[in-house]
Short mmCIF file of C-alpha atoms in Angstrom, two decimals:
data_model
loop_
_atom_site.label_atom_id
_atom_site.label_comp_id
_atom_site.label_asym_id
_atom_site.label_seq_id
_atom_site.Cartn_x
_atom_site.Cartn_y
_atom_site.Cartn_z
CA MET K 219 -37.99 -42.18 -0.62
CA LEU K 220 -35.83 -39.17 -0.83
CA LEU K 221 -32.83 -41.37 -2.04
CA ASN K 222 -35.37 -41.91 -5.32
CA ARG K 223 -35.60 -38.28 -5.76
CA GLY K 224 -32.55 -36.70 -8.91
CA TRP K 225 -29.59 -37.47 -8.17
CA TRP K 226 -27.94 -37.50 -4.90
CA ARG K 227 -24.21 -38.38 -3.04
CA ALA K 228 -22.82 -38.57 -0.37
CA GLN K 229 -20.26 -37.08 2.25
CA PRO K 230 -18.97 -37.32 5.26
CA LEU K 231 -20.14 -34.55 7.07
CA ALA K 232 -16.46 -33.62 7.83
CA SER K 233 -15.43 -32.66 4.12
CA ALA K 234 -18.94 -31.58 3.32
CA VAL K 235 -18.15 -27.90 4.64
CA GLY K 236 -19.62 -25.30 2.12
CA TRP K 237 -21.91 -27.38 -0.31
CA ARG K 238 -24.77 -27.23 -1.18
CA GLY K 239 -28.53 -28.82 -1.52
CA GLN K 240 -27.96 -30.54 2.37
CA VAL K 241 -30.11 -33.12 3.96
CA LEU K 242 -28.78 -34.84 7.07
CA VAL K 243 -29.44 -38.29 7.44
CA GLY K 244 -28.15 -40.01 9.98
CA GLY K 245 -25.08 -38.06 10.53
CA VAL K 246 -23.98 -38.61 6.25
CA ARG K 247 -24.84 -35.16 4.19
CA LEU K 248 -26.63 -35.87 0.75
CA TYR K 249 -27.01 -33.34 -1.67
CA ALA K 250 -29.71 -32.63 -4.17
CA GLY K 251 -28.73 -32.18 -7.57
CA LYS K 252 -24.97 -30.95 -9.19
CA PRO K 253 -22.96 -30.00 -5.64
CA LYS K 254 -22.20 -26.04 -6.05
CA PRO K 255 -18.57 -25.99 -4.45
CA HIS K 256 -17.38 -23.36 -1.82
CA ARG K 257 -15.60 -20.69 -3.15
CA ALA K 258 -12.72 -21.10 -1.92
CA PHE K 259 -12.05 -24.43 -4.01
CA LYS K 260 -12.71 -22.73 -6.74
CA GLU K 261 -9.96 -19.92 -6.32
CA LYS K 262 -8.00 -23.08 -6.17
CA GLN K 263 -9.27 -24.09 -8.41
CA ARG K 264 -9.16 -20.59 -11.00
CA PRO K 265 -5.20 -20.23 -12.71
CA ARG K 266 -2.85 -18.11 -10.59
CA ASP K 267 0.07 -15.97 -12.31
CA THR K 268 3.18 -17.27 -12.16
CA LYS K 269 5.83 -14.91 -10.25
CA SER K 270 7.48 -14.00 -13.10
CA SER K 271 4.44 -13.52 -14.76
CA TRP K 272 3.43 -11.52 -11.72
CA LEU K 273 6.86 -9.28 -11.46
CA ARG K 274 6.43 -7.98 -15.62
CA ARG K 275 3.21 -7.18 -15.27
CA GLN K 276 4.48 -4.65 -11.97
CA HIS K 277 7.05 -3.61 -14.12
CA GLU K 278 4.42 -2.58 -16.61
CA LYS K 279 2.76 -0.40 -13.85
CA ARG K 280 5.71 1.37 -12.19
CA LEU K 281 7.10 2.08 -15.56
CA THR K 282 4.57 2.89 -17.72
CA ALA K 283 6.78 5.64 -19.26
CA GLY K 284 5.62 9.07 -19.42
CA ASN K 285 2.40 8.49 -16.94
CA PRO K 286 3.09 11.03 -14.30
CA ARG K 287 2.02 9.97 -10.99
CA SER K 288 4.89 7.28 -11.60
CA ALA K 289 8.26 9.04 -9.34
CA PHE K 290 10.14 7.16 -10.63
CA GLU K 291 12.17 4.58 -13.50
CA LEU K 292 14.79 2.01 -13.83
CA ILE K 293 17.01 2.41 -17.46
CA CYS K 294 19.67 -0.35 -17.19
CA GLY K 295 22.49 -1.34 -19.91
CA LEU K 296 26.52 0.01 -20.53
CA ALA K 297 25.14 2.47 -23.01
CA THR K 298 21.76 4.04 -21.72
CA VAL K 299 23.15 4.79 -18.44
CA LYS K 300 25.80 6.17 -19.47
CA ALA K 301 24.44 8.05 -21.58
CA ALA K 302 22.19 9.40 -19.20
CA LEU K 303 24.81 10.26 -16.48
CA LEU K 304 26.71 12.24 -19.17
CA GLN K 305 24.13 14.01 -20.87
CA GLY K 306 22.40 15.06 -16.91
CA ARG K 307 18.43 15.92 -18.62
CA ARG K 308 17.30 14.37 -15.61
CA GLU K 309 17.35 13.83 -11.58
CA MET K 310 19.49 10.56 -10.72
CA PHE K 311 18.72 8.34 -7.58
CA GLY K 312 20.68 6.01 -7.66
CA VAL K 313 22.66 3.33 -9.32
CA PHE K 314 22.87 -0.77 -9.22
CA VAL K 315 25.53 -2.76 -10.16
CA GLN K 316 26.16 -6.77 -10.23
CA ARG K 317 27.87 -8.44 -7.92
CA GLU K 318 28.69 -11.47 -9.44
CA THR K 319 30.84 -11.33 -12.78
CA GLU K 320 29.30 -14.26 -14.64
CA GLY K 321 27.86 -13.91 -18.47
CA ASP K 322 28.97 -11.62 -20.35
CA ILE K 323 29.12 -9.19 -17.85
CA MET K 324 31.90 -6.27 -19.05
CA ARG K 325 33.18 -5.27 -15.44
CA ASP K 326 35.31 -2.46 -16.98
CA ARG K 327 32.81 -0.50 -18.47
CA ILE K 328 30.66 -1.78 -15.16
CA LYS K 329 33.16 0.45 -13.63
CA GLU K 330 33.64 3.08 -15.56
CA ILE K 331 30.37 4.69 -14.92
CA ALA K 332 30.40 3.57 -11.39
CA GLN K 333 32.80 5.96 -11.13
CA LEU K 334 31.09 8.66 -13.23
CA ALA K 335 28.19 8.80 -11.05
CA VAL K 336 30.32 8.86 -7.43
CA GLN K 337 32.28 12.25 -9.32
CA GLN K 338 28.41 13.38 -9.13
CA ASP K 339 27.44 12.14 -6.24
CA ILE K 340 24.67 10.14 -6.62
CA PRO K 341 24.92 6.20 -4.62
CA VAL K 342 25.99 3.47 -6.04
CA ALA K 343 25.41 0.14 -4.19
CA GLU K 344 26.80 -4.10 -5.70
CA VAL K 345 22.99 -5.95 -6.00
CA SER K 346 23.07 -9.60 -7.06
CA LYS K 347 22.01 -11.26 -10.61
CA ALA K 348 19.58 -12.04 -9.21
CA ARG K 349 18.14 -9.17 -7.02
CA LEU K 350 18.61 -7.20 -11.19
CA ASP K 351 17.02 -9.86 -12.97
CA GLU K 352 13.50 -9.56 -10.15
CA MET K 353 14.13 -5.42 -10.84
CA LEU K 354 14.47 -5.88 -14.81
CA PRO K 355 12.39 -9.27 -15.68
CA MET K 356 11.89 -8.23 -19.47
CA TYR K 357 15.08 -6.19 -20.44
CA SER K 358 19.34 -7.43 -20.98
CA HIS K 359 20.51 -5.38 -18.17
CA GLN K 360 24.07 -5.89 -19.38
CA GLY K 361 25.12 -6.14 -15.21
CA ILE K 362 23.43 -1.94 -14.78
CA ALA K 363 20.75 -0.13 -13.91
CA MET K 364 19.40 3.52 -12.55
CA LYS K 365 16.82 4.86 -10.98
CA THR K 366 15.60 8.44 -12.56
CA ALA K 367 12.87 11.17 -12.92
CA PRO K 368 10.59 10.14 -15.96
CA TYR K 369 11.72 12.28 -18.93
CA SER K 370 10.33 14.83 -19.06
CA GLU K 371 8.64 15.67 -23.07
CA PRO K 372 7.62 19.32 -23.29
CA ARG K 373 4.41 20.03 -25.39
CA LEU K 374 5.26 21.70 -28.08
CA LEU K 375 3.45 24.52 -29.03
CA SER K 376 5.47 26.56 -32.47
CA LEU K 377 8.50 26.03 -33.95
CA SER K 378 9.94 29.71 -34.96
CA PRO K 379 11.74 30.88 -38.52
CA PHE K 380 15.11 29.64 -39.25
CA ALA K 381 16.91 32.50 -39.18
CA ASN K 382 20.89 34.24 -38.16
CA GLY K 383 21.54 30.06 -37.85
CA SER K 384 19.11 29.79 -35.06
CA TYR K 385 15.78 29.44 -34.33
CA HIS K 386 13.30 28.05 -30.86
CA ALA K 387 10.84 25.83 -30.10
CA THR K 388 7.68 27.39 -27.67
CA THR K 389 6.68 25.05 -25.66
CA ALA K 390 3.96 24.67 -22.33
CA ASP K 391 5.39 23.88 -18.71
CA ALA K 392 3.66 21.10 -17.73
CA ASN K 393 2.77 22.58 -14.12
CA THR K 394 2.36 26.49 -15.12
CA GLY K 395 0.98 26.13 -18.29
CA LEU K 396 2.70 28.92 -19.01
CA GLU K 397 4.91 29.87 -22.06
CA VAL K 398 8.27 28.40 -22.54
CA THR K 399 11.09 29.35 -25.10
CA ILE K 400 14.06 26.92 -26.38
CA ALA K 401 16.85 27.86 -28.38
CA HIS K 402 18.23 25.57 -30.81
CA GLN K 403 21.35 25.26 -33.18
CA PRO K 404 20.66 23.11 -36.06
CA ARG K 405 23.14 20.38 -35.89
CA ARG K 406 23.28 20.54 -39.59
CA ARG K 407 22.96 23.24 -42.48
CA PHE K 408 19.78 23.70 -42.09
CA PRO K 409 17.18 22.06 -39.28
CA LEU K 410 15.76 18.95 -39.46
CA TRP K 411 12.63 17.22 -36.83
CA VAL K 412 11.53 14.10 -37.19
CA ALA K 413 7.30 13.43 -36.11
CA ALA K 414 6.64 10.30 -35.49
CA TYR K 415 2.83 9.86 -35.85
CA ASP K 416 1.23 8.10 -33.87
CA LEU K 417 3.62 4.91 -33.69
CA GLN K 418 2.18 1.96 -31.85
CA ASP K 419 5.51 -0.08 -31.56
CA GLN K 420 8.20 1.47 -28.96
CA ARG K 421 11.07 -0.56 -30.53
CA ASN K 422 10.71 0.87 -34.07
CA PHE K 423 10.63 4.25 -31.83
CA GLY K 424 13.50 3.78 -29.76
CA SER K 425 15.29 3.36 -33.82
CA ILE K 426 14.17 6.51 -34.77
CA ILE K 427 15.57 8.49 -31.83
CA ARG K 428 18.97 6.56 -32.92
CA SER K 429 18.68 6.97 -36.22
CA ALA K 430 17.34 10.52 -35.75
CA LEU K 431 20.93 11.29 -33.69
CA PHE K 432 22.68 9.78 -35.94
CA PHE K 433 21.66 11.30 -39.21
CA GLY K 434 22.04 15.17 -36.97
CA ALA K 435 18.12 15.47 -36.59
CA ASP K 436 17.49 18.06 -33.86
CA ALA K 437 14.44 16.89 -31.97
CA VAL K 438 11.51 14.28 -32.04
CA MET K 439 7.88 14.93 -32.23
CA THR K 440 4.85 12.46 -30.86
CA SER K 441 1.89 12.92 -30.94
CA ARG K 442 -0.94 12.38 -29.04
CA GLY K 443 -2.09 9.34 -30.10
CA CYS K 444 1.57 7.61 -30.52
CA ALA K 445 0.87 4.39 -27.66
CA CYS K 446 5.17 4.65 -27.62
CA LYS K 447 5.33 7.00 -24.31
CA VAL K 448 9.01 8.04 -24.05
CA GLY K 449 10.53 5.26 -21.43
CA PRO K 450 12.83 2.75 -20.43
CA LEU K 451 12.13 0.64 -23.64
CA VAL K 452 12.23 4.19 -25.85
CA SER K 453 15.08 4.56 -23.95
CA ARG K 454 16.89 0.80 -23.70
CA ILE K 455 16.16 0.60 -27.51
CA SER K 456 17.64 3.68 -28.72
CA VAL K 457 21.09 2.43 -27.12
CA GLY K 458 20.72 5.83 -24.82
CA ALA K 459 20.33 8.47 -27.62
CA MET K 460 16.99 9.39 -26.34
CA GLU K 461 18.76 11.04 -23.61
CA CYS K 462 21.19 12.61 -25.83
CA MET K 463 17.86 13.70 -28.63
CA ASP K 464 15.63 16.75 -27.76
CA ILE K 465 11.52 15.50 -27.47
CA TYR K 466 8.52 16.55 -28.10
CA ARG K 467 5.18 15.74 -28.48
CA ALA K 468 2.31 18.04 -30.19
CA ASN K 469 -0.95 17.57 -29.42
CA ASN K 470 -3.12 18.51 -32.55
CA TYR K 471 -0.24 17.56 -35.40
CA PRO K 472 -2.56 20.18 -38.48
CA ARG K 473 -1.88 22.21 -36.73
CA THR K 474 1.81 22.32 -35.39
CA LEU K 475 3.43 21.14 -38.44
CA GLY K 476 0.36 23.90 -40.09
CA MET K 477 2.29 27.08 -38.18
CA ALA K 478 5.61 24.98 -39.01
CA ARG K 479 4.78 26.21 -42.75
CA GLU K 480 4.06 29.33 -42.07
CA SER K 481 7.32 29.58 -40.33
CA GLY K 482 9.00 28.23 -43.66
CA TRP K 483 9.28 24.72 -42.17
CA LYS K 484 8.82 22.20 -45.21
CA VAL K 485 6.96 19.22 -44.10
CA MET K 486 7.94 15.65 -46.10
CA CYS K 487 6.10 12.76 -45.54
CA ALA K 488 7.36 9.01 -45.65
CA THR K 489 4.77 7.51 -47.96
CA THR K 490 4.30 5.99 -50.53
CA SER K 491 0.17 7.85 -50.87
CA THR K 492 -0.17 10.00 -54.43
CA TRP K 493 -3.09 11.54 -52.66
CA GLY K 494 -2.97 15.09 -52.46
CA SER K 495 -1.05 17.96 -54.49
CA ALA K 496 2.54 17.05 -53.01
CA PRO K 497 4.28 15.18 -55.24
CA LEU K 498 6.11 11.31 -54.53
CA VAL K 499 10.21 11.28 -55.14
CA ALA K 500 12.38 8.03 -54.47
CA ALA K 501 14.09 8.19 -51.76
CA ASP K 502 17.04 7.83 -54.60
CA ASP K 503 15.97 10.66 -56.42
CA LEU K 504 15.22 13.49 -53.31
CA PRO K 505 17.19 16.97 -54.19
CA ARG K 506 18.55 18.23 -51.69
CA LEU K 507 16.55 21.21 -49.66
CA SER K 508 17.23 24.50 -49.14
CA ALA K 509 14.91 24.93 -46.07
CA PRO K 510 14.39 23.76 -42.20
CA THR K 511 12.72 20.47 -42.14
CA ILE K 512 10.10 17.48 -40.68
CA LEU K 513 10.18 13.95 -41.53
CA VAL K 514 6.34 13.06 -41.16
CA ILE K 515 6.52 8.75 -40.08
CA GLY K 516 3.67 7.30 -39.81
CA ASN K 517 1.59 4.78 -38.05
CA GLU K 518 2.73 1.15 -38.39
CA GLU K 519 -0.55 0.00 -40.40
CA THR K 520 -1.97 2.96 -41.91
CA GLY K 521 0.68 5.17 -42.59
CA VAL K 522 0.96 8.94 -42.68
CA SER K 523 -3.15 10.75 -42.77
CA ASP K 524 -4.36 12.70 -45.09
CA GLU K 525 -4.71 15.23 -42.64
CA ILE K 526 -1.62 15.14 -42.44
CA LEU K 527 -0.62 14.59 -46.20
CA LYS K 528 -2.23 17.70 -47.37
CA LEU K 529 0.15 19.95 -45.03
CA SER K 530 2.82 17.68 -47.58
CA ASP K 531 5.44 19.52 -49.37
CA THR K 532 7.30 16.80 -50.44
CA ASN K 533 6.42 12.84 -50.38
CA VAL K 534 9.80 9.82 -49.86
CA HIS K 535 8.61 7.09 -51.44
CA ILE K 536 11.72 4.22 -50.83
CA PRO K 537 11.50 1.34 -54.12
CA ALA K 538 12.33 -1.77 -53.58
CA ARG K 539 15.42 -3.52 -55.69
CA ALA K 540 13.95 -6.85 -55.89
CA ASP K 541 10.35 -8.39 -56.96
CA ILE K 542 8.43 -9.49 -53.23
CA PRO K 543 5.03 -10.80 -52.98
CA SER K 544 2.57 -8.79 -52.73
CA HIS K 545 1.80 -9.14 -49.03
CA ILE K 546 5.40 -7.66 -48.22
CA ASP K 547 5.09 -4.38 -49.29
CA SER K 548 6.90 -2.05 -47.46
CA LEU K 549 9.10 -1.87 -44.14
CA ASN K 550 8.63 -0.88 -41.45
CA ALA K 551 8.75 2.14 -39.57
CA GLY K 552 12.36 1.79 -38.16
CA VAL K 553 13.64 0.97 -40.62
CA ALA K 554 12.48 3.11 -43.31
CA ALA K 555 12.60 6.46 -41.50
CA GLY K 556 16.72 5.78 -41.33
CA VAL K 557 16.71 5.50 -45.46
CA VAL K 558 14.99 8.22 -45.98
CA MET K 559 17.35 10.50 -42.83
CA ALA K 560 20.25 8.57 -44.72
CA ALA K 561 18.98 9.87 -48.45
CA ILE K 562 18.10 13.61 -47.10
CA ARG K 563 20.47 16.30 -48.17
CA PHE K 564 20.25 20.01 -47.30
CA GLU K 565 22.40 22.70 -49.81
CA GLY K 566 25.96 23.64 -48.50
CA GLU K 567 26.36 20.18 -47.21
#
């Protein structure tokens, strides 16, 4: 009678462990309804991470840029490691060089960088290519990596007026909260800062830092909403420029920019927007500047906010040189920043 009630399935006792809805009949377990698999069976069916995806995830957790809990970072690449050694802006714990000479490994340059590390009493260890690949699964490491302390990104409070060929930035100490004054000498006729407003792509950020260094900016400023933290990927994309550049974080952009204007700084926004009172000028027609300037590069999707545009003294756009599809109406943030910086000229230059 039991066999006629619903759907039944028979299994030997030895293989039936963990199944429910069981009725024991003559040494055989009968299952009423669809059997429910044991937890171990379900876990076996669950897709598991491959070793490479696990390594990538662990690497991202360990190298979260700007995370104060991170005890160290791994930077890589010939130019990046050399720049960090020469600039000495952060504590360095050790250099790892690839033992094998296969591929595009530039052994002479690696040896030169290793000697720089030895001169600074930084340990140098030879490791296999497989080990470097495991340590840096998402990077082209070029046969060299270095373990360092996280890059310091001070919180900017204000900028002083530019007078007698110098100025200073007031920051808040990350540990004590006390104000710290950092003196600056402009690299050009007048100070130039680049402000990355709410950027989301770290490759754009690395490109902006490299262009800022090349075109003579004194510093780069990030915002609270910027997803591009100052870390190993940005350093690698900037090809070491990040290690040479002063980078600050401003929690309140409108307040920081407003205070800078009160100190005689001019704000220039890279935008196609005509909102606000600032004139919109093509990069080709940008007049020579005669005051310290902050160039604002906006978010990749939304651009510069109206709140920032209210503070702008000049809005600059990049005209296209030919007809383009309507759905491609601009350059990416990294390229646009480089074009505008190349167009900036100061009086007396």
